Amino acid sequence: MDIIGAALKSFGMEDAQYDMIRHNENMTCKVMHEGQFYSLRIHQPIEGFSTRLITGYRNDTELMRSEVDLLLHMIRNGFDHLQKPMKNVQGEYVSEVGDGIPAMLLTWVEGTAIPEEEGAKYAEELGKLACRIHQAVKGFDGERIAYDNRLCDRMAEEIREAVAIGHLPAGVGQRCMRELSVVRRIQDKYAREGRTTMIHADLSLGNILITDHGLIPIDFSLSGYGSLAQEAGMLMSNYQDEDSCKRLLEGFSKAGEEIDATDADIFLVFSILLFICTHHNRVYREAWFRNALGMWCESLFLHE
């Protein structure tokens, strides 16, 4: 809690009240100060979850600063009602607290995350929302995460390590490596076709708010340069039924982006591989994880 207090003090809100909302790759709090609400994000991942593999060991503070630049760029490009970064007492958007841990303060967006049981009815709108994001990020060239073959190299090394220390069965590791090779091939195809852009890359239902102004995305901390199919595939991970996935891709199409269903399916698997690589140290003992590995291999890890 000391780190939260230090972050609030850096933004001139040492007397503010706050509630912890969630803790995954960041600690996120709802802050109440002088009758206004804000969102405080501190880059301190939950134990056992490191984003280093995804970020390529880039500097965390610089990545948060470029996230701020991205949000401001999108707002200038007409994406209204996004969370707006706030400056600290030093006039900067990012504070460093504790041992150089970056923190940012954003305006609060009043809304409700899409409930899982209602996700299906928003499938088409999520495709359109992704395209709206891609329009708003045009022209941005800041330093962000790269969802490319270098990331696949790091993931392959992580999978080999997970097998070596017993976190993954050898057969599962082989399946994961085969899927990674397919991902590389599709990434290369989209790069050749010029169908890459800045993507949100983490559009889970919890990162999309239902508001009076429509659907609003939050948490761009994992945003980076990747293929359009990756955004679609990661959105597909919100669903278990083919009809919702079909309507999701129809939303992309209606908004001007044509995504091949097979390519999106491959990047759905990519999202699972990212989860395995970044979370196996934390969940490898859990029965649900072992069961999920078997299910993924039998129903999803089937590409050649």
PDB file of C-alpha atoms in Angstrom, residues 134-273:
ATOM      1  CA  HIS A 134      -7.172   1.270 -35.718  1.00  0.00           C
ATOM      2  CA  GLN A 135      -8.423   4.437 -37.403  1.00  0.00           C
ATOM      3  CA  ALA A 136      -7.603   6.577 -34.372  1.00  0.00           C
ATOM      4  CA  VAL A 137      -4.027   5.278 -34.036  1.00  0.00           C
ATOM      5  CA  LYS A 138      -3.083   6.091 -37.638  1.00  0.00           C
ATOM      6  CA  GLY A 139       0.001   8.277 -37.750  1.00  0.00           C
ATOM      7  CA  PHE A 140       1.321   7.129 -34.379  1.00  0.00           C
ATOM      8  CA  ASP A 141       4.926   5.958 -34.535  1.00  0.00           C
ATOM      9  CA  GLY A 142       5.968   5.826 -30.893  1.00  0.00           C
ATOM     10  CA  GLU A 143       7.931   3.048 -29.214  1.00  0.00           C
ATOM     11  CA  ARG A 144       5.542   0.252 -28.289  1.00  0.00           C
ATOM     12  CA  ILE A 145       5.505  -3.521 -27.950  1.00  0.00           C
ATOM     13  CA  ALA A 146       6.212  -5.436 -31.173  1.00  0.00           C
ATOM     14  CA  TYR A 147       4.081  -8.531 -31.764  1.00  0.00           C
ATOM     15  CA  ASP A 148       6.498 -10.004 -34.271  1.00  0.00           C
ATOM     16  CA  ASN A 149       8.797 -12.955 -34.870  1.00  0.00           C
ATOM     17  CA  ARG A 150      11.222 -11.746 -32.230  1.00  0.00           C
ATOM     18  CA  LEU A 151       8.429 -12.158 -29.707  1.00  0.00           C
ATOM     19  CA  CYS A 152       7.816 -15.644 -31.114  1.00  0.00           C
ATOM     20  CA  ASP A 153      11.520 -16.397 -30.527  1.00  0.00           C
ATOM     21  CA  ARG A 154      11.184 -15.393 -26.875  1.00  0.00           C
ATOM     22  CA  MET A 155       8.005 -17.423 -26.547  1.00  0.00           C
ATOM     23  CA  ALA A 156       9.705 -20.496 -28.027  1.00  0.00           C
ATOM     24  CA  GLU A 157      12.518 -20.176 -25.504  1.00  0.00           C
ATOM     25  CA  GLU A 158       9.996 -19.805 -22.672  1.00  0.00           C
ATOM     26  CA  ILE A 159       8.103 -22.913 -23.811  1.00  0.00           C
ATOM     27  CA  ARG A 160      11.343 -24.929 -23.896  1.00  0.00           C
ATOM     28  CA  GLU A 161      12.153 -23.734 -20.385  1.00  0.00           C
ATOM     29  CA  ALA A 162       8.639 -24.558 -19.143  1.00  0.00           C
ATOM     30  CA  VAL A 163       8.997 -28.106 -20.459  1.00  0.00           C
ATOM     31  CA  ALA A 164      12.486 -28.464 -18.959  1.00  0.00           C
ATOM     32  CA  ILE A 165      11.322 -27.527 -15.454  1.00  0.00           C
ATOM     33  CA  GLY A 166       8.155 -29.625 -15.618  1.00  0.00           C
ATOM     34  CA  HIS A 167       5.575 -26.860 -15.975  1.00  0.00           C
ATOM     35  CA  LEU A 168       4.435 -28.213 -19.358  1.00  0.00           C
ATOM     36  CA  PRO A 169       4.301 -31.832 -20.564  1.00  0.00           C
ATOM     37  CA  ALA A 170       6.705 -32.462 -23.438  1.00  0.00           C
ATOM     38  CA  GLY A 171       3.855 -33.281 -25.829  1.00  0.00           C
ATOM     39  CA  VAL A 172       2.113 -30.010 -25.034  1.00  0.00           C
ATOM     40  CA  GLY A 173       5.369 -28.152 -25.598  1.00  0.00           C
ATOM     41  CA  GLN A 174       5.687 -29.730 -29.045  1.00  0.00           C
ATOM     42  CA  ARG A 175       2.145 -28.671 -29.922  1.00  0.00           C
ATOM     43  CA  CYS A 176       2.864 -25.122 -28.761  1.00  0.00           C
ATOM     44  CA  MET A 177       6.011 -24.932 -30.885  1.00  0.00           C
ATOM     45  CA  ARG A 178       4.121 -26.152 -33.946  1.00  0.00           C
ATOM     46  CA  GLU A 179       1.453 -23.484 -33.451  1.00  0.00           C
ATOM     47  CA  LEU A 180       4.129 -20.815 -33.059  1.00  0.00           C
ATOM     48  CA  SER A 181       5.584 -21.759 -36.435  1.00  0.00           C
ATOM     49  CA  VAL A 182       2.150 -21.223 -38.009  1.00  0.00           C
ATOM     50  CA  VAL A 183       1.813 -17.856 -36.263  1.00  0.00           C
ATOM     51  CA  ARG A 184       5.165 -16.788 -37.728  1.00  0.00           C
ATOM     52  CA  ARG A 185       3.962 -17.660 -41.226  1.00  0.00           C
ATOM     53  CA  ILE A 186       0.761 -15.620 -40.860  1.00  0.00           C
ATOM     54  CA  GLN A 187       2.641 -12.691 -39.324  1.00  0.00           C
ATOM     55  CA  ASP A 188       4.976 -12.661 -42.318  1.00  0.00           C
ATOM     56  CA  LYS A 189       2.008 -12.728 -44.718  1.00  0.00           C
ATOM     57  CA  TYR A 190       0.316  -9.747 -43.074  1.00  0.00           C
ATOM     58  CA  ALA A 191       3.605  -7.826 -42.976  1.00  0.00           C
ATOM     59  CA  ARG A 192       4.130  -8.411 -46.715  1.00  0.00           C
ATOM     60  CA  GLU A 193       0.575  -7.238 -47.405  1.00  0.00           C
ATOM     61  CA  GLY A 194       0.990  -4.101 -45.275  1.00  0.00           C
ATOM     62  CA  ARG A 195      -1.836  -5.206 -42.987  1.00  0.00           C
ATOM     63  CA  THR A 196      -0.172  -4.359 -39.705  1.00  0.00           C
ATOM     64  CA  THR A 197      -0.978  -1.484 -37.396  1.00  0.00           C
ATOM     65  CA  MET A 198      -1.022  -0.389 -33.794  1.00  0.00           C
ATOM     66  CA  ILE A 199      -3.457  -2.727 -32.022  1.00  0.00           C
ATOM     67  CA  HIS A 200      -4.924  -2.722 -28.538  1.00  0.00           C
ATOM     68  CA  ALA A 201      -3.921  -6.406 -28.169  1.00  0.00           C
ATOM     69  CA  ASP A 202      -5.844  -6.944 -24.918  1.00  0.00           C
ATOM     70  CA  LEU A 203      -9.521  -6.383 -25.734  1.00  0.00           C
ATOM     71  CA  SER A 204     -10.958  -8.729 -23.142  1.00  0.00           C
ATOM     72  CA  LEU A 205     -14.530  -8.012 -22.088  1.00  0.00           C
ATOM     73  CA  GLY A 206     -13.129  -6.548 -18.870  1.00  0.00           C
ATOM     74  CA  ASN A 207     -11.247  -3.914 -20.881  1.00  0.00           C
ATOM     75  CA  ILE A 208     -14.340  -2.675 -22.741  1.00  0.00           C
ATOM     76  CA  LEU A 209     -16.812  -0.449 -20.916  1.00  0.00           C
ATOM     77  CA  ILE A 210     -20.486   0.016 -21.700  1.00  0.00           C
ATOM     78  CA  THR A 211     -21.036   3.752 -21.315  1.00  0.00           C
ATOM     79  CA  ASP A 212     -23.570   6.424 -22.239  1.00  0.00           C
ATOM     80  CA  HIS A 213     -21.247   7.198 -25.162  1.00  0.00           C
ATOM     81  CA  GLY A 214     -21.066   3.647 -26.495  1.00  0.00           C
ATOM     82  CA  LEU A 215     -18.334   1.071 -26.009  1.00  0.00           C
ATOM     83  CA  ILE A 216     -15.089   2.573 -24.708  1.00  0.00           C
ATOM     84  CA  PRO A 217     -11.791   0.618 -24.524  1.00  0.00           C
ATOM     85  CA  ILE A 218      -9.508   0.965 -21.522  1.00  0.00           C
ATOM     86  CA  ASP A 219      -6.035  -0.271 -20.532  1.00  0.00           C
ATOM     87  CA  PHE A 220      -3.710   0.143 -23.514  1.00  0.00           C
ATOM     88  CA  SER A 221      -0.689  -1.091 -21.516  1.00  0.00           C
ATOM     89  CA  LEU A 222      -0.140  -4.093 -23.838  1.00  0.00           C
ATOM     90  CA  SER A 223      -0.888  -2.202 -27.061  1.00  0.00           C
ATOM     91  CA  GLY A 224       1.663  -2.597 -29.797  1.00  0.00           C
ATOM     92  CA  TYR A 225       2.404  -3.183 -33.445  1.00  0.00           C
ATOM     93  CA  GLY A 226       0.783  -6.322 -34.823  1.00  0.00           C
ATOM     94  CA  SER A 227      -1.454  -7.735 -37.516  1.00  0.00           C
ATOM     95  CA  LEU A 228      -5.128  -6.952 -37.917  1.00  0.00           C
ATOM     96  CA  ALA A 229      -5.813 -10.678 -37.599  1.00  0.00           C
ATOM     97  CA  GLN A 230      -4.185 -10.673 -34.160  1.00  0.00           C
ATOM     98  CA  GLU A 231      -6.677  -8.113 -32.876  1.00  0.00           C
ATOM     99  CA  ALA A 232      -9.525 -10.236 -34.256  1.00  0.00           C
ATOM    100  CA  GLY A 233      -8.129 -13.445 -32.810  1.00  0.00           C
ATOM    101  CA  MET A 234      -7.675 -11.980 -29.364  1.00  0.00           C
ATOM    102  CA  LEU A 235     -11.235 -10.662 -29.467  1.00  0.00           C
ATOM    103  CA  MET A 236     -12.406 -14.145 -30.457  1.00  0.00           C
ATOM    104  CA  SER A 237     -10.917 -15.477 -27.214  1.00  0.00           C
ATOM    105  CA  ASN A 238     -13.884 -13.836 -25.453  1.00  0.00           C
ATOM    106  CA  TYR A 239     -16.224 -16.362 -27.073  1.00  0.00           C
ATOM    107  CA  GLN A 240     -16.847 -20.094 -27.095  1.00  0.00           C
ATOM    108  CA  ASP A 241     -19.404 -20.256 -29.927  1.00  0.00           C
ATOM    109  CA  GLU A 242     -18.945 -20.001 -33.692  1.00  0.00           C
ATOM    110  CA  ASP A 243     -21.874 -17.645 -34.206  1.00  0.00           C
ATOM    111  CA  SER A 244     -20.381 -14.927 -32.002  1.00  0.00           C
ATOM    112  CA  CYS A 245     -17.007 -15.270 -33.750  1.00  0.00           C
ATOM    113  CA  LYS A 246     -18.715 -14.982 -37.126  1.00  0.00           C
ATOM    114  CA  ARG A 247     -20.569 -11.816 -36.066  1.00  0.00           C
ATOM    115  CA  LEU A 248     -17.344 -10.405 -34.649  1.00  0.00           C
ATOM    116  CA  LEU A 249     -15.640 -10.759 -38.039  1.00  0.00           C
ATOM    117  CA  GLU A 250     -18.722  -9.278 -39.717  1.00  0.00           C
ATOM    118  CA  GLY A 251     -18.231  -6.229 -37.512  1.00  0.00           C
ATOM    119  CA  PHE A 252     -14.670  -5.894 -38.804  1.00  0.00           C
ATOM    120  CA  SER A 253     -15.905  -6.243 -42.374  1.00  0.00           C
ATOM    121  CA  LYS A 254     -18.660  -3.655 -42.016  1.00  0.00           C
ATOM    122  CA  ALA A 255     -16.107  -1.214 -40.617  1.00  0.00           C
ATOM    123  CA  GLY A 256     -13.747  -1.769 -43.547  1.00  0.00           C
ATOM    124  CA  GLU A 257     -11.336  -4.492 -42.379  1.00  0.00           C
ATOM    125  CA  GLU A 258     -11.537  -7.945 -43.977  1.00  0.00           C
ATOM    126  CA  ILE A 259     -10.116 -10.632 -41.696  1.00  0.00           C
ATOM    127  CA  ASP A 260      -9.753 -14.229 -42.830  1.00  0.00           C
ATOM    128  CA  ALA A 261     -11.497 -16.488 -40.300  1.00  0.00           C
ATOM    129  CA  THR A 262      -8.666 -19.039 -40.365  1.00  0.00           C
ATOM    130  CA  ASP A 263      -6.068 -16.346 -39.675  1.00  0.00           C
ATOM    131  CA  ALA A 264      -8.128 -15.010 -36.780  1.00  0.00           C
ATOM    132  CA  ASP A 265      -8.397 -18.542 -35.399  1.00  0.00           C
ATOM    133  CA  ILE A 266      -4.615 -18.888 -35.492  1.00  0.00           C
ATOM    134  CA  PHE A 267      -4.231 -15.693 -33.498  1.00  0.00           C
ATOM    135  CA  LEU A 268      -6.822 -16.930 -31.025  1.00  0.00           C
ATOM    136  CA  VAL A 269      -4.324 -19.734 -30.397  1.00  0.00           C
ATOM    137  CA  PHE A 270      -1.552 -17.112 -30.228  1.00  0.00           C
ATOM    138  CA  SER A 271      -3.392 -15.404 -27.357  1.00  0.00           C
ATOM    139  CA  ILE A 272      -3.488 -18.729 -25.513  1.00  0.00           C
ATOM    140  CA  LEU A 273       0.223 -19.283 -26.142  1.00  0.00           C
TER     141      LEU A 273
END
